[in-house]
Short mmCIF file of N, CA and C in Angstrom, two decimals:
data_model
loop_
_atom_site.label_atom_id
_atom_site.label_comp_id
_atom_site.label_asym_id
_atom_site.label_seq_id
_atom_site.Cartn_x
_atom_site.Cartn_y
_atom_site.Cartn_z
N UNK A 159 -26.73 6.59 -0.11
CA UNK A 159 -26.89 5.39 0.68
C UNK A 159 -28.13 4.64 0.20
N UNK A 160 -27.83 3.35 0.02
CA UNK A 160 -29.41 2.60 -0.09
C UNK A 160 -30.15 2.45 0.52
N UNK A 161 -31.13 2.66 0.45
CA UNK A 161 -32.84 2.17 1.34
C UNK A 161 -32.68 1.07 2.14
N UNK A 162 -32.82 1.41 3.57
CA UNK A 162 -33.42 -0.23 3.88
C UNK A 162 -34.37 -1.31 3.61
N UNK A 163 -33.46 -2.38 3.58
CA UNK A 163 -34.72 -3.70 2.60
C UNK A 163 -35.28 -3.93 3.90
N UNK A 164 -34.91 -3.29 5.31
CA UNK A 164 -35.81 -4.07 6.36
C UNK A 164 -37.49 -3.29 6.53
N UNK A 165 -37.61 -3.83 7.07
CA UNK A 165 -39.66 -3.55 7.25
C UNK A 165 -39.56 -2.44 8.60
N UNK A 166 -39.01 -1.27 8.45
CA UNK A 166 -38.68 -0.45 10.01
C UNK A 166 -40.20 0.28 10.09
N UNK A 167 -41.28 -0.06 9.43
CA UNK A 167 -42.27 0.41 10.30
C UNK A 167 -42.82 0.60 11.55
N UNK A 168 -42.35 -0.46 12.31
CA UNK A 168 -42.11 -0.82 13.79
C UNK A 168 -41.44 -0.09 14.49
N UNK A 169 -40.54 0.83 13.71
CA UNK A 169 -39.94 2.50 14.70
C UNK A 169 -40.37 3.48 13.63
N UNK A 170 -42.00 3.69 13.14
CA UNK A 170 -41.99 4.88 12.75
C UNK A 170 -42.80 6.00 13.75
N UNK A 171 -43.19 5.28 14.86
CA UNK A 171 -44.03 6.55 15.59
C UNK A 171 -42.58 7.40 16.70
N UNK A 172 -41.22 6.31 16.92
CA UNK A 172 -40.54 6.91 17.58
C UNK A 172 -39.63 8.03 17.00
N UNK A 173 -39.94 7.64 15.41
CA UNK A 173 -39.51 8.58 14.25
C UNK A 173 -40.55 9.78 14.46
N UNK A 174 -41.41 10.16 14.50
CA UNK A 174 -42.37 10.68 13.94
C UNK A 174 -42.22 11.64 15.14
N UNK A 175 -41.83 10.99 16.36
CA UNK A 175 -42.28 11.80 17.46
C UNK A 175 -40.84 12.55 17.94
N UNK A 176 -39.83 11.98 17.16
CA UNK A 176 -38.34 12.26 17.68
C UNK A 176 -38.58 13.60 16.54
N UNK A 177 -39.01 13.82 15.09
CA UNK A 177 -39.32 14.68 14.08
C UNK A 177 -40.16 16.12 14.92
N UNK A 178 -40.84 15.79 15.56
CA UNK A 178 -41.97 16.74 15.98
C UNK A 178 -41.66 17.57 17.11
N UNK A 179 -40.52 16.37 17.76
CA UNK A 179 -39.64 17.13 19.05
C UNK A 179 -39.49 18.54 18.65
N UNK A 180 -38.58 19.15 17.57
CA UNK A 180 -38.10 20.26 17.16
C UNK A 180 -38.95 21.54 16.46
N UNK A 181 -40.52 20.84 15.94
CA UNK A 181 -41.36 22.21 15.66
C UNK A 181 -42.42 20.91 15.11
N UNK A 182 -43.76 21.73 15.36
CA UNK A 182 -44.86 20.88 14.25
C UNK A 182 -44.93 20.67 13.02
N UNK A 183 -45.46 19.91 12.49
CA UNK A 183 -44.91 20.00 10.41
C UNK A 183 -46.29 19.08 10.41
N UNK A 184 -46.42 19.08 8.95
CA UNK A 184 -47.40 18.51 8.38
C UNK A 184 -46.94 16.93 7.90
N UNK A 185 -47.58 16.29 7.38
CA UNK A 185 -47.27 14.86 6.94
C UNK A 185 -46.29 14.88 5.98
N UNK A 186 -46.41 15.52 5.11
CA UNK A 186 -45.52 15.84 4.09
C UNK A 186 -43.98 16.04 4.74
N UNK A 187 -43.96 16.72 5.76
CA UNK A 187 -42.75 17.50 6.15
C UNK A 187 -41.75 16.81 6.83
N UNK A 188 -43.01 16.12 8.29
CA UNK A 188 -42.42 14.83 8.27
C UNK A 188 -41.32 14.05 7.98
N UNK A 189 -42.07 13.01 6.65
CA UNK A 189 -41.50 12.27 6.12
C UNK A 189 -40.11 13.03 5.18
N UNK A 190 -40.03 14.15 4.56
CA UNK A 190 -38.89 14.98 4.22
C UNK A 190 -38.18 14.78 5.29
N UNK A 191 -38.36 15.08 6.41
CA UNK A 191 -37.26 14.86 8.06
C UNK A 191 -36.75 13.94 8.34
N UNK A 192 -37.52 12.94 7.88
CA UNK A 192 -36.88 11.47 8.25
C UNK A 192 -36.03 11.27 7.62
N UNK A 193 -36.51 11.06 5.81
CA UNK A 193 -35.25 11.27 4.75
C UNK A 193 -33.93 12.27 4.77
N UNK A 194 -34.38 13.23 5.62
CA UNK A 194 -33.04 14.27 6.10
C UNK A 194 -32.55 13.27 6.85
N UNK A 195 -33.40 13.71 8.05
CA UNK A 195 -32.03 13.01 9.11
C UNK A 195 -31.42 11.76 8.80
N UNK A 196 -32.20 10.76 8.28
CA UNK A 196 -31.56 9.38 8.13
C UNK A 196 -30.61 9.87 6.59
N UNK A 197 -30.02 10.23 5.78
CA UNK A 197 -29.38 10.49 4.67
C UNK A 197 -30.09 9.99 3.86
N UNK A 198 -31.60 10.10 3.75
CA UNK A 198 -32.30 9.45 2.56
C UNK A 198 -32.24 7.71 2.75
N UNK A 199 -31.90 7.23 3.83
CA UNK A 199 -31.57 5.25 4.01
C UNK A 199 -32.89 5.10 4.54
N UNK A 200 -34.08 5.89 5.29
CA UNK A 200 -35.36 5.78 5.38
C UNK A 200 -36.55 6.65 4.67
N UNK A 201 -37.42 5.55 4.54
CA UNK A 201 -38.51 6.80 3.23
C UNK A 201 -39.77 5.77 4.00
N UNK A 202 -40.88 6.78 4.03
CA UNK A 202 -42.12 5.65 4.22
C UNK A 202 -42.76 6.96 3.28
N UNK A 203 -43.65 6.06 3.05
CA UNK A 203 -45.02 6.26 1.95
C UNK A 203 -45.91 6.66 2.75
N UNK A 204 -46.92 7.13 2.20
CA UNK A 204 -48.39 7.66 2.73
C UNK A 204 -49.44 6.67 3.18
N UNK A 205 -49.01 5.28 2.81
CA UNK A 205 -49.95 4.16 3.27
C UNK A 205 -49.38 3.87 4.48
N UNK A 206 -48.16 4.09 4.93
CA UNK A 206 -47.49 3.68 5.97
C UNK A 206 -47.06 5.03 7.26
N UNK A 207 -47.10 6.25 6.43
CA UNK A 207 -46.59 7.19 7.39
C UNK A 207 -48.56 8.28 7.72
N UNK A 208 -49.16 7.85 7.30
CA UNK A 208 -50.20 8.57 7.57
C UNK A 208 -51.51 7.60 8.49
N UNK A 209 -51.14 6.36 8.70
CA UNK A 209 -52.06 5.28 9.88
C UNK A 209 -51.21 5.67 11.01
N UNK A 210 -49.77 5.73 10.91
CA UNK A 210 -49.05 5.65 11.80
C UNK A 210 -49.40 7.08 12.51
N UNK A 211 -49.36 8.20 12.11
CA UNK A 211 -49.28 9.53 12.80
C UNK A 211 -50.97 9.24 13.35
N UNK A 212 -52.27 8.75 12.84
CA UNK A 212 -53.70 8.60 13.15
C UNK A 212 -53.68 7.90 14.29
N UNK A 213 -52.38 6.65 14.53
CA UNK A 213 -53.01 6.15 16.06
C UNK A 213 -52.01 6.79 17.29
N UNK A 214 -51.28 7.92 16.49
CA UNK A 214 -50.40 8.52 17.47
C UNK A 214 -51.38 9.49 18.16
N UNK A 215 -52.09 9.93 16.77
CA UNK A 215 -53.18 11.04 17.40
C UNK A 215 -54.08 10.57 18.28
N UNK A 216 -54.57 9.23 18.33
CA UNK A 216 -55.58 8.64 18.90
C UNK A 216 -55.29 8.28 20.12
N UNK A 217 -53.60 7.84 20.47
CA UNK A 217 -53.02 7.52 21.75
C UNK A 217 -52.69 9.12 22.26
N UNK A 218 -53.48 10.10 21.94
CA UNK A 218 -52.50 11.69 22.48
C UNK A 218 -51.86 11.60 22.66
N UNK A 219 -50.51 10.76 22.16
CA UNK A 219 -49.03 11.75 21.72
C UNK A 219 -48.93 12.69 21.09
N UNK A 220 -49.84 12.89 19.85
CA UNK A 220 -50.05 14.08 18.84
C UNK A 220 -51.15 14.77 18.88
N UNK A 221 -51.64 15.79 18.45
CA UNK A 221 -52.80 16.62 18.44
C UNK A 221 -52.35 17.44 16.68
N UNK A 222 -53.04 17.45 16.43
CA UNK A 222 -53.61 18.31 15.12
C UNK A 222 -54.66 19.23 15.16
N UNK A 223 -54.09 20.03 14.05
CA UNK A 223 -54.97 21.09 13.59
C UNK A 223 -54.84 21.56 12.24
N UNK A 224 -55.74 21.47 11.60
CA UNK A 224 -56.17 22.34 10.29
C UNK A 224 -55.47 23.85 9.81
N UNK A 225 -54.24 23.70 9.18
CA UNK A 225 -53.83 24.98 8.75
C UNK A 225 -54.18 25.68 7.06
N UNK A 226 -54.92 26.62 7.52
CA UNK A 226 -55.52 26.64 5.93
C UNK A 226 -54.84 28.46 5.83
N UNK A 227 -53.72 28.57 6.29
CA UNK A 227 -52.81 30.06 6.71
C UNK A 227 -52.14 30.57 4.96
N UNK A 228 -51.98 29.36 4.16
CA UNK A 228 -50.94 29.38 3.60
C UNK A 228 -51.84 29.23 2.41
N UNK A 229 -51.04 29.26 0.78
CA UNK A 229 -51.37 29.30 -0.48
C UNK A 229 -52.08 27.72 -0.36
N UNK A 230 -52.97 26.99 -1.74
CA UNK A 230 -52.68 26.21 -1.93
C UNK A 230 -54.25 25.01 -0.30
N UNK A 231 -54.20 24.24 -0.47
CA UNK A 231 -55.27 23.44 0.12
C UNK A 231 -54.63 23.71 1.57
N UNK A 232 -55.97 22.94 2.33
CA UNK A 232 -55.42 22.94 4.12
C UNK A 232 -54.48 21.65 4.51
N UNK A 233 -53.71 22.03 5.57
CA UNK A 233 -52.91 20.95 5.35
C UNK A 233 -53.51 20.55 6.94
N UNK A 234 -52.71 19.21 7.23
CA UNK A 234 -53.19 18.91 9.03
C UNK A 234 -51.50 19.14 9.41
N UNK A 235 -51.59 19.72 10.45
CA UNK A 235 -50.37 20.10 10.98
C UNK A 235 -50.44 18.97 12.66
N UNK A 236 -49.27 18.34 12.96
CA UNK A 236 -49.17 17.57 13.72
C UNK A 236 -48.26 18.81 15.16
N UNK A 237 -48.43 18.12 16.47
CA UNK A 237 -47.73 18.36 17.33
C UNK A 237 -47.64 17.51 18.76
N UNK A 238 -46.34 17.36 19.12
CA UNK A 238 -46.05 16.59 19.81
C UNK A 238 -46.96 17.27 21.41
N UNK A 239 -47.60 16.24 21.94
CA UNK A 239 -48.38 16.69 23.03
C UNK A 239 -47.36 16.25 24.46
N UNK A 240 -47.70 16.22 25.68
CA UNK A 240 -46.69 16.16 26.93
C UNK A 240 -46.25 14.69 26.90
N UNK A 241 -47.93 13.84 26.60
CA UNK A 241 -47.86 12.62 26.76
C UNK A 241 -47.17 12.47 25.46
N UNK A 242 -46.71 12.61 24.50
CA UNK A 242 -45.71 12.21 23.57
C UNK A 242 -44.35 12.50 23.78
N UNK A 243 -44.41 13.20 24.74
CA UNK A 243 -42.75 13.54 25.22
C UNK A 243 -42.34 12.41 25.69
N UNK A 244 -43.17 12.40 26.79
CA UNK A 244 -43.00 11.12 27.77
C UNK A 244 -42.72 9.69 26.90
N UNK A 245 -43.96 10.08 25.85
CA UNK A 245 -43.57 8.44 25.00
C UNK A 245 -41.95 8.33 24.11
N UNK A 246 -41.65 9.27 23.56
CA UNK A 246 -40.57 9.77 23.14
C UNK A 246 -39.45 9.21 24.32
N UNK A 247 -39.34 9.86 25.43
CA UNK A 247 -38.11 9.00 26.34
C UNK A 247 -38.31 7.81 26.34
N UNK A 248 -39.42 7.23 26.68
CA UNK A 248 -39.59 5.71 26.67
C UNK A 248 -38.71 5.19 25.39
N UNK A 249 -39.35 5.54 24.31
CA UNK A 249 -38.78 5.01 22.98
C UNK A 249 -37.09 5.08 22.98
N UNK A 250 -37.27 6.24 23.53
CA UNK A 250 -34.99 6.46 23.07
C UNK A 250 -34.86 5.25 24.20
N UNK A 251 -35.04 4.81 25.25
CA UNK A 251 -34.89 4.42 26.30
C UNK A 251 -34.81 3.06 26.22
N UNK A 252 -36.03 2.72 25.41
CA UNK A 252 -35.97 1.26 24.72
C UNK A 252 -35.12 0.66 23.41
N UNK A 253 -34.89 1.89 22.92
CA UNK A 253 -33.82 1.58 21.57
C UNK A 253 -32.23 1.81 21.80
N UNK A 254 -32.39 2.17 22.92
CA UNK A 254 -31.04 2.45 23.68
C UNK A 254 -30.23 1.12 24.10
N UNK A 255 -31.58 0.60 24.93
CA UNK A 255 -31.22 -0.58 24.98
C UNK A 255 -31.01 -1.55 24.34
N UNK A 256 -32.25 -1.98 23.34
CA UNK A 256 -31.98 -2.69 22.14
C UNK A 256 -30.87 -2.54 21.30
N UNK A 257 -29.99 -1.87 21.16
CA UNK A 257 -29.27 -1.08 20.50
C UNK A 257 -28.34 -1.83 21.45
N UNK A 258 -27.93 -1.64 22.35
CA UNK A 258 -26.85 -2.11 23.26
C UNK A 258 -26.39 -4.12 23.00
N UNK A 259 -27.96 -4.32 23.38
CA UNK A 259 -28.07 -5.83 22.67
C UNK A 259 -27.51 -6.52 21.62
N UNK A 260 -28.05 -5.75 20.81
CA UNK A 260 -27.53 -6.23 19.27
C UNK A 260 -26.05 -6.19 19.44
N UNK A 261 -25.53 -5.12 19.82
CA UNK A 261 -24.21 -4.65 19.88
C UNK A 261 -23.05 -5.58 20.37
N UNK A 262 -23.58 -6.16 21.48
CA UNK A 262 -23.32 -6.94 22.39
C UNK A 262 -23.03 -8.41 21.99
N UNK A 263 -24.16 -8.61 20.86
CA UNK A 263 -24.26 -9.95 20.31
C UNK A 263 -23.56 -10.04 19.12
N UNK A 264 -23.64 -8.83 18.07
CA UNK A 264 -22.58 -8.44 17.02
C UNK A 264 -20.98 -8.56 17.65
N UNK A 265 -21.17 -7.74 18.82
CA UNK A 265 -19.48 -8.15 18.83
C UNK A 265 -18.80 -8.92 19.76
N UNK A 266 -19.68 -10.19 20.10
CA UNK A 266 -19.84 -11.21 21.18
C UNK A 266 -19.08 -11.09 22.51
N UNK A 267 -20.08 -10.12 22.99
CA UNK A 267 -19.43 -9.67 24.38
C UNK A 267 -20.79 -10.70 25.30
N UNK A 268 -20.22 -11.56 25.91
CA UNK A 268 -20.91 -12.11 26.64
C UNK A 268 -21.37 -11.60 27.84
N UNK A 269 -22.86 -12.09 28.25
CA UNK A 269 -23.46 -11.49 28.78
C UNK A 269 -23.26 -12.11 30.51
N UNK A 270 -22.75 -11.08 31.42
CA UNK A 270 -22.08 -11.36 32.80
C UNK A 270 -23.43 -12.09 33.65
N UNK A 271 -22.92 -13.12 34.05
CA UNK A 271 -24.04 -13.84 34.92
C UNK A 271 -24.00 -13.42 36.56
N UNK A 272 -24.89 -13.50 36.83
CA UNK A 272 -24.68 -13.00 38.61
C UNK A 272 -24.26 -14.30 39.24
N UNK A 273 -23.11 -14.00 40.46
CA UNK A 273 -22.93 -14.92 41.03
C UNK A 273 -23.33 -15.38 41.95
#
């Protein structure tokens, strides 16, 4: 599948945090997850996927820690905190909707007015 030409930085923390749902991973691992789950049609870079996880950490959705367990340099290992759960429903909640929208307007189902 091809890459998206769109600019989806704007859903990478609901990415990041929907990724973390299932176990902690490092930055690296991450972004491998995304490219899983999406069939390789999303990829972000390190200029783009490593600010993004820093103001997740800064809003405590995420917490980190230093894993230096393994061969090879320390890595920062990410994990989804309570308040990232919470942000996590919000997000499905809001793309749920948005999602409905588009849908709506793609397949011109007009929108019911109150009487």
């Amino acid at each position: 599948m091809k890459k998206t030409p769109l600019n989806m930085s704007g859903n990478l923390p609901g990415l990041i945090l929907s990724v973390l749902e299932a176990a902690p991973l490092h930055g690296y691992g991450i972004a491998r997850e995304i490219e899983k789950r999406s069939a390789d049609a999303l990829s972000f870079g390190e200029g783009t996927l490593y600010p993004a996880l820093r103001l997740l950490e800064q809003a405590g959705s995420l917490n980190a820690k230093w894993d230096t367990s393994g061969p090879g340099p320390a890595r920062k290992v990410y994990r989804l905190t309570p308040s990232g759960k919470e942000e996590l429903i919000r997000l499905r909640e809001a793309w749920a909707e948005y999602a409905r929208s588009i849908e709506n307007v793609l397949n011109g189902v007009p929108k019911v007015q109150p009487a």
